[in-house]
Amino acid sequence: ALPVADGQVLDALLQAAMDFETSRMYPGLPEYFNGEGRGLYPYLTGAASWYLMTLLCQVYGIRGEWGDLCIAPALDQSVFDENRQTGVHLTFAGQTLHVVIQHQGNPGAPVESAWMGDTALPVADGQVRIARSLLTSKSSAAPLEIRVLLAN
C-alpha cells in the first residue's frame, strides 16, 4: 500500500491540472507536464482512469484479490468529514457497494472491524477480506453498505 503522504501527491497532481493559468488545459489529467507546468496530451492517454484507479485501490485500499474484495485504506485526514467518515460507491462482483470508512482519531490506522449489515466481516493484518461468494449471495436493489472502522 502507498504511504499516507502519497494521497497528497495525487491531490497535488490534480490541483496542478486544474490550474488553467499554468497548465493551459481544460480540467482533466494530462499525460505529463512540461518544464513550464503546462499539461500535455489530455484525454488521449488514460491518465484520468489510472488516477482514479490509484485513488480507489491504493489510497482507499479497495481492490480485488483472487476474486475477493479487500479493504486496507491508507488515508489522511483531508478525505474525512466532521464525523470522521469518508466513503465511496463502486461496483464489484455485480453488486453496487457503498463503503463507509470511519476513524477514531488516527486516519492512517489499520482496520479494526468491519460489517456488512449485521454481519461482522473477517479482519486480519489490518485489512478486511470479503469472500466473493458472500457478496454474490446478496440480492438487493439498494447498494450493499460495508462499514469499516479503523483502529484507535
JSON list of C-alpha atoms in Angstrom, two decimals:
[
{"chain": "A", "resi": 1, "resn": "ALA", "atom": "CA", "xyz": [0.00, 0.00, 0.00]},
{"chain": "A", "resi": 2, "resn": "LEU", "atom": "CA", "xyz": [1.05, 3.58, -0.56]},
{"chain": "A", "resi": 3, "resn": "PRO", "atom": "CA", "xyz": [2.16, 5.61, 2.44]},
{"chain": "A", "resi": 4, "resn": "VAL", "atom": "CA", "xyz": [-0.46, 8.08, 3.69]},
{"chain": "A", "resi": 5, "resn": "ALA", "atom": "CA", "xyz": [1.51, 11.04, 2.28]},
{"chain": "A", "resi": 6, "resn": "ASP", "atom": "CA", "xyz": [1.05, 9.68, -1.25]},
{"chain": "A", "resi": 7, "resn": "GLY", "atom": "CA", "xyz": [-2.58, 10.81, -1.13]},
{"chain": "A", "resi": 8, "resn": "GLN", "atom": "CA", "xyz": [-1.09, 14.30, -1.01]},
{"chain": "A", "resi": 9, "resn": "VAL", "atom": "CA", "xyz": [0.90, 13.53, -4.18]},
{"chain": "A", "resi": 10, "resn": "LEU", "atom": "CA", "xyz": [-2.30, 12.62, -6.04]},
{"chain": "A", "resi": 11, "resn": "ASP", "atom": "CA", "xyz": [-4.00, 15.76, -4.75]},
{"chain": "A", "resi": 12, "resn": "ALA", "atom": "CA", "xyz": [-1.05, 17.91, -5.89]},
{"chain": "A", "resi": 13, "resn": "LEU", "atom": "CA", "xyz": [-1.26, 16.33, -9.35]},
{"chain": "A", "resi": 14, "resn": "LEU", "atom": "CA", "xyz": [-4.98, 17.10, -9.55]},
{"chain": "A", "resi": 15, "resn": "GLN", "atom": "CA", "xyz": [-4.51, 20.69, -8.34]},
{"chain": "A", "resi": 16, "resn": "ALA", "atom": "CA", "xyz": [-1.77, 21.30, -10.94]},
{"chain": "A", "resi": 17, "resn": "ALA", "atom": "CA", "xyz": [-4.02, 20.00, -13.71]},
{"chain": "A", "resi": 18, "resn": "MET", "atom": "CA", "xyz": [-6.96, 22.12, -12.54]},
{"chain": "A", "resi": 19, "resn": "ASP", "atom": "CA", "xyz": [-4.90, 25.38, -12.55]},
{"chain": "A", "resi": 20, "resn": "PHE", "atom": "CA", "xyz": [-5.74, 26.52, -16.09]},
{"chain": "A", "resi": 21, "resn": "GLU", "atom": "CA", "xyz": [-3.47, 29.58, -15.98]},
{"chain": "A", "resi": 22, "resn": "THR", "atom": "CA", "xyz": [-0.44, 27.32, -15.58]},
{"chain": "A", "resi": 23, "resn": "SER", "atom": "CA", "xyz": [-1.46, 24.00, -17.13]},
{"chain": "A", "resi": 24, "resn": "ARG", "atom": "CA", "xyz": [-3.22, 25.63, -20.13]},
{"chain": "A", "resi": 25, "resn": "MET", "atom": "CA", "xyz": [-5.59, 22.70, -20.48]},
{"chain": "A", "resi": 26, "resn": "TYR", "atom": "CA", "xyz": [-9.22, 22.05, -19.73]},
{"chain": "A", "resi": 27, "resn": "PRO", "atom": "CA", "xyz": [-9.84, 20.29, -16.43]},
{"chain": "A", "resi": 28, "resn": "GLY", "atom": "CA", "xyz": [-8.56, 16.77, -16.67]},
{"chain": "A", "resi": 29, "resn": "LEU", "atom": "CA", "xyz": [-5.33, 14.88, -16.22]},
{"chain": "A", "resi": 30, "resn": "PRO", "atom": "CA", "xyz": [-2.60, 15.18, -18.84]},
{"chain": "A", "resi": 31, "resn": "GLU", "atom": "CA", "xyz": [-0.07, 12.53, -19.73]},
{"chain": "A", "resi": 32, "resn": "TYR", "atom": "CA", "xyz": [2.63, 14.80, -18.30]},
{"chain": "A", "resi": 33, "resn": "PHE", "atom": "CA", "xyz": [3.52, 18.43, -17.51]},
{"chain": "A", "resi": 34, "resn": "ASN", "atom": "CA", "xyz": [6.35, 20.19, -19.38]},
{"chain": "A", "resi": 35, "resn": "GLY", "atom": "CA", "xyz": [9.01, 22.34, -17.67]},
{"chain": "A", "resi": 36, "resn": "GLU", "atom": "CA", "xyz": [6.68, 25.35, -17.56]},
{"chain": "A", "resi": 37, "resn": "GLY", "atom": "CA", "xyz": [3.92, 23.35, -15.86]},
{"chain": "A", "resi": 38, "resn": "ARG", "atom": "CA", "xyz": [1.78, 23.07, -18.99]},
{"chain": "A", "resi": 39, "resn": "GLY", "atom": "CA", "xyz": [-0.21, 19.85, -19.24]},
{"chain": "A", "resi": 40, "resn": "LEU", "atom": "CA", "xyz": [0.24, 17.94, -22.48]},
{"chain": "A", "resi": 41, "resn": "TYR", "atom": "CA", "xyz": [-1.85, 15.25, -24.20]},
{"chain": "A", "resi": 42, "resn": "PRO", "atom": "CA", "xyz": [-5.10, 15.27, -22.24]},
{"chain": "A", "resi": 43, "resn": "TYR", "atom": "CA", "xyz": [-7.84, 12.73, -22.92]},
{"chain": "A", "resi": 44, "resn": "LEU", "atom": "CA", "xyz": [-5.62, 10.53, -25.09]},
{"chain": "A", "resi": 45, "resn": "THR", "atom": "CA", "xyz": [-3.66, 8.59, -22.53]},
{"chain": "A", "resi": 46, "resn": "GLY", "atom": "CA", "xyz": [-5.97, 7.09, -19.94]},
{"chain": "A", "resi": 47, "resn": "ALA", "atom": "CA", "xyz": [-4.23, 9.18, -17.27]},
{"chain": "A", "resi": 48, "resn": "ALA", "atom": "CA", "xyz": [-7.54, 10.08, -15.59]},
{"chain": "A", "resi": 49, "resn": "SER", "atom": "CA", "xyz": [-8.52, 6.41, -15.44]},
{"chain": "A", "resi": 50, "resn": "TRP", "atom": "CA", "xyz": [-5.20, 5.48, -13.85]},
{"chain": "A", "resi": 51, "resn": "TYR", "atom": "CA", "xyz": [-5.55, 8.37, -11.40]},
{"chain": "A", "resi": 52, "resn": "LEU", "atom": "CA", "xyz": [-8.97, 7.12, -10.25]},
{"chain": "A", "resi": 53, "resn": "MET", "atom": "CA", "xyz": [-7.77, 3.50, -10.13]},
{"chain": "A", "resi": 54, "resn": "THR", "atom": "CA", "xyz": [-4.78, 4.53, -7.97]},
{"chain": "A", "resi": 55, "resn": "LEU", "atom": "CA", "xyz": [-7.02, 6.57, -5.68]},
{"chain": "A", "resi": 56, "resn": "LEU", "atom": "CA", "xyz": [-9.51, 3.71, -5.21]},
{"chain": "A", "resi": 57, "resn": "CYS", "atom": "CA", "xyz": [-7.06, 0.80, -4.99]},
{"chain": "A", "resi": 58, "resn": "GLN", "atom": "CA", "xyz": [-4.07, 2.33, -3.22]},
{"chain": "A", "resi": 59, "resn": "VAL", "atom": "CA", "xyz": [-5.34, 5.29, -1.18]},
{"chain": "A", "resi": 60, "resn": "TYR", "atom": "CA", "xyz": [-8.81, 3.99, -0.27]},
{"chain": "A", "resi": 61, "resn": "GLY", "atom": "CA", "xyz": [-7.32, 0.49, -0.38]},
{"chain": "A", "resi": 62, "resn": "ILE", "atom": "CA", "xyz": [-10.38, -1.08, -2.04]},
{"chain": "A", "resi": 63, "resn": "ARG", "atom": "CA", "xyz": [-9.35, -3.73, -4.55]},
{"chain": "A", "resi": 64, "resn": "GLY", "atom": "CA", "xyz": [-9.98, -7.23, -5.76]},
{"chain": "A", "resi": 65, "resn": "GLU", "atom": "CA", "xyz": [-7.62, -10.05, -4.81]},
{"chain": "A", "resi": 66, "resn": "TRP", "atom": "CA", "xyz": [-8.18, -13.53, -6.21]},
{"chain": "A", "resi": 67, "resn": "GLY", "atom": "CA", "xyz": [-11.86, -12.73, -6.71]},
{"chain": "A", "resi": 68, "resn": "ASP", "atom": "CA", "xyz": [-12.45, -11.45, -3.17]},
{"chain": "A", "resi": 69, "resn": "LEU", "atom": "CA", "xyz": [-12.85, -7.81, -2.12]},
{"chain": "A", "resi": 70, "resn": "CYS", "atom": "CA", "xyz": [-10.08, -6.47, 0.13]},
{"chain": "A", "resi": 71, "resn": "ILE", "atom": "CA", "xyz": [-10.16, -3.17, 2.00]},
{"chain": "A", "resi": 72, "resn": "ALA", "atom": "CA", "xyz": [-6.96, -1.77, 3.54]},
{"chain": "A", "resi": 73, "resn": "PRO", "atom": "CA", "xyz": [-7.12, 2.06, 3.49]},
{"chain": "A", "resi": 74, "resn": "ALA", "atom": "CA", "xyz": [-4.10, 4.38, 3.53]},
{"chain": "A", "resi": 75, "resn": "LEU", "atom": "CA", "xyz": [-5.96, 7.64, 4.10]},
{"chain": "A", "resi": 76, "resn": "ASP", "atom": "CA", "xyz": [-5.12, 11.01, 5.57]},
{"chain": "A", "resi": 77, "resn": "GLN", "atom": "CA", "xyz": [-7.36, 13.45, 7.46]},
{"chain": "A", "resi": 78, "resn": "SER", "atom": "CA", "xyz": [-8.20, 15.50, 4.34]},
{"chain": "A", "resi": 79, "resn": "VAL", "atom": "CA", "xyz": [-10.67, 12.92, 2.98]},
{"chain": "A", "resi": 80, "resn": "PHE", "atom": "CA", "xyz": [-12.74, 12.59, 6.18]},
{"chain": "A", "resi": 81, "resn": "ASP", "atom": "CA", "xyz": [-15.74, 14.73, 7.11]},
{"chain": "A", "resi": 82, "resn": "GLU", "atom": "CA", "xyz": [-16.55, 16.27, 10.52]},
{"chain": "A", "resi": 83, "resn": "ASN", "atom": "CA", "xyz": [-17.87, 12.87, 11.68]},
{"chain": "A", "resi": 84, "resn": "ARG", "atom": "CA", "xyz": [-14.52, 11.23, 10.84]},
{"chain": "A", "resi": 85, "resn": "GLN", "atom": "CA", "xyz": [-16.13, 9.39, 7.93]},
{"chain": "A", "resi": 86, "resn": "THR", "atom": "CA", "xyz": [-15.45, 9.02, 4.22]},
{"chain": "A", "resi": 87, "resn": "GLY", "atom": "CA", "xyz": [-16.88, 6.71, 1.65]},
{"chain": "A", "resi": 88, "resn": "VAL", "atom": "CA", "xyz": [-17.02, 5.55, -1.94]},
{"chain": "A", "resi": 89, "resn": "HIS", "atom": "CA", "xyz": [-19.57, 3.91, -4.21]},
{"chain": "A", "resi": 90, "resn": "LEU", "atom": "CA", "xyz": [-18.39, 1.20, -6.57]},
{"chain": "A", "resi": 91, "resn": "THR", "atom": "CA", "xyz": [-19.46, -1.96, -8.34]},
{"chain": "A", "resi": 92, "resn": "PHE", "atom": "CA", "xyz": [-17.74, -5.25, -7.52]},
{"chain": "A", "resi": 93, "resn": "ALA", "atom": "CA", "xyz": [-18.81, -8.82, -8.36]},
{"chain": "A", "resi": 94, "resn": "GLY", "atom": "CA", "xyz": [-22.00, -7.48, -9.91]},
{"chain": "A", "resi": 95, "resn": "GLN", "atom": "CA", "xyz": [-23.02, -5.70, -6.70]},
{"chain": "A", "resi": 96, "resn": "THR", "atom": "CA", "xyz": [-23.30, -1.98, -6.10]},
{"chain": "A", "resi": 97, "resn": "LEU", "atom": "CA", "xyz": [-21.43, -1.21, -2.88]},
{"chain": "A", "resi": 98, "resn": "HIS", "atom": "CA", "xyz": [-21.22, 1.80, -0.59]},
{"chain": "A", "resi": 99, "resn": "VAL", "atom": "CA", "xyz": [-18.08, 1.52, 1.52]},
{"chain": "A", "resi": 100, "resn": "VAL", "atom": "CA", "xyz": [-18.02, 3.83, 4.56]},
{"chain": "A", "resi": 101, "resn": "ILE", "atom": "CA", "xyz": [-14.73, 4.21, 6.44]},
{"chain": "A", "resi": 102, "resn": "GLN", "atom": "CA", "xyz": [-14.57, 5.81, 9.89]},
{"chain": "A", "resi": 103, "resn": "HIS", "atom": "CA", "xyz": [-11.54, 6.60, 12.03]},
{"chain": "A", "resi": 104, "resn": "GLN", "atom": "CA", "xyz": [-11.36, 7.02, 15.81]},
{"chain": "A", "resi": 105, "resn": "GLY", "atom": "CA", "xyz": [-8.65, 9.68, 15.90]},
{"chain": "A", "resi": 106, "resn": "ASN", "atom": "CA", "xyz": [-5.93, 8.21, 13.68]},
{"chain": "A", "resi": 107, "resn": "PRO", "atom": "CA", "xyz": [-6.95, 8.31, 9.99]},
{"chain": "A", "resi": 108, "resn": "GLY", "atom": "CA", "xyz": [-3.89, 6.27, 8.97]},
{"chain": "A", "resi": 109, "resn": "ALA", "atom": "CA", "xyz": [-4.63, 3.38, 11.35]},
{"chain": "A", "resi": 110, "resn": "PRO", "atom": "CA", "xyz": [-5.26, -0.17, 10.12]},
{"chain": "A", "resi": 111, "resn": "VAL", "atom": "CA", "xyz": [-8.73, -1.69, 10.00]},
{"chain": "A", "resi": 112, "resn": "GLU", "atom": "CA", "xyz": [-10.06, -2.80, 13.39]},
{"chain": "A", "resi": 113, "resn": "SER", "atom": "CA", "xyz": [-13.50, -4.12, 12.42]},
{"chain": "A", "resi": 114, "resn": "ALA", "atom": "CA", "xyz": [-15.98, -4.17, 9.56]},
{"chain": "A", "resi": 115, "resn": "TRP", "atom": "CA", "xyz": [-19.62, -5.07, 8.93]},
{"chain": "A", "resi": 116, "resn": "MET", "atom": "CA", "xyz": [-21.94, -5.64, 6.01]},
{"chain": "A", "resi": 117, "resn": "GLY", "atom": "CA", "xyz": [-25.36, -5.00, 7.50]},
{"chain": "A", "resi": 118, "resn": "ASP", "atom": "CA", "xyz": [-25.45, -7.03, 10.74]},
{"chain": "A", "resi": 119, "resn": "THR", "atom": "CA", "xyz": [-22.74, -9.41, 9.54]},
{"chain": "A", "resi": 120, "resn": "ALA", "atom": "CA", "xyz": [-19.27, -8.96, 11.04]},
{"chain": "A", "resi": 121, "resn": "LEU", "atom": "CA", "xyz": [-16.59, -9.33, 8.38]},
{"chain": "A", "resi": 122, "resn": "PRO", "atom": "CA", "xyz": [-13.22, -11.02, 8.86]},
{"chain": "A", "resi": 123, "resn": "VAL", "atom": "CA", "xyz": [-10.29, -8.69, 9.59]},
{"chain": "A", "resi": 124, "resn": "ALA", "atom": "CA", "xyz": [-6.70, -9.90, 9.54]},
{"chain": "A", "resi": 125, "resn": "ASP", "atom": "CA", "xyz": [-3.42, -8.00, 9.34]},
{"chain": "A", "resi": 126, "resn": "GLY", "atom": "CA", "xyz": [-5.25, -4.66, 9.33]},
{"chain": "A", "resi": 127, "resn": "GLN", "atom": "CA", "xyz": [-7.44, -5.38, 6.32]},
{"chain": "A", "resi": 128, "resn": "VAL", "atom": "CA", "xyz": [-10.91, -6.70, 5.51]},
{"chain": "A", "resi": 129, "resn": "ARG", "atom": "CA", "xyz": [-11.29, -9.60, 3.10]},
{"chain": "A", "resi": 130, "resn": "ILE", "atom": "CA", "xyz": [-14.83, -10.26, 1.86]},
{"chain": "A", "resi": 131, "resn": "ALA", "atom": "CA", "xyz": [-15.37, -13.51, 0.00]},
{"chain": "A", "resi": 132, "resn": "ARG", "atom": "CA", "xyz": [-16.84, -13.00, -3.45]},
{"chain": "A", "resi": 133, "resn": "SER", "atom": "CA", "xyz": [-19.40, -15.70, -2.64]},
{"chain": "A", "resi": 134, "resn": "LEU", "atom": "CA", "xyz": [-20.71, -13.59, 0.26]},
{"chain": "A", "resi": 135, "resn": "LEU", "atom": "CA", "xyz": [-21.16, -10.57, -2.00]},
{"chain": "A", "resi": 136, "resn": "THR", "atom": "CA", "xyz": [-22.84, -12.51, -4.79]},
{"chain": "A", "resi": 137, "resn": "SER", "atom": "CA", "xyz": [-25.22, -14.25, -2.37]},
{"chain": "A", "resi": 138, "resn": "LYS", "atom": "CA", "xyz": [-26.87, -10.91, -1.53]},
{"chain": "A", "resi": 139, "resn": "SER", "atom": "CA", "xyz": [-29.76, -9.68, -3.64]},
{"chain": "A", "resi": 140, "resn": "SER", "atom": "CA", "xyz": [-30.76, -6.10, -3.13]},
{"chain": "A", "resi": 141, "resn": "ALA", "atom": "CA", "xyz": [-31.84, -3.24, -5.36]},
{"chain": "A", "resi": 142, "resn": "ALA", "atom": "CA", "xyz": [-30.16, -0.84, -2.93]},
{"chain": "A", "resi": 143, "resn": "PRO", "atom": "CA", "xyz": [-26.37, -0.67, -2.63]},
{"chain": "A", "resi": 144, "resn": "LEU", "atom": "CA", "xyz": [-24.84, -3.00, -0.05]},
{"chain": "A", "resi": 145, "resn": "GLU", "atom": "CA", "xyz": [-23.29, -0.92, 2.73]},
{"chain": "A", "resi": 146, "resn": "ILE", "atom": "CA", "xyz": [-19.94, -2.01, 4.10]},
{"chain": "A", "resi": 147, "resn": "ARG", "atom": "CA", "xyz": [-18.82, -0.16, 7.25]},
{"chain": "A", "resi": 148, "resn": "VAL", "atom": "CA", "xyz": [-15.13, -0.15, 8.13]},
{"chain": "A", "resi": 149, "resn": "LEU", "atom": "CA", "xyz": [-13.80, 1.10, 11.48]},
{"chain": "A", "resi": 150, "resn": "LEU", "atom": "CA", "xyz": [-10.12, 1.97, 11.72]},
{"chain": "A", "resi": 151, "resn": "ALA", "atom": "CA", "xyz": [-8.16, 1.19, 14.90]},
{"chain": "A", "resi": 152, "resn": "ASN", "atom": "CA", "xyz": [-7.60, 3.90, 17.50]}
]
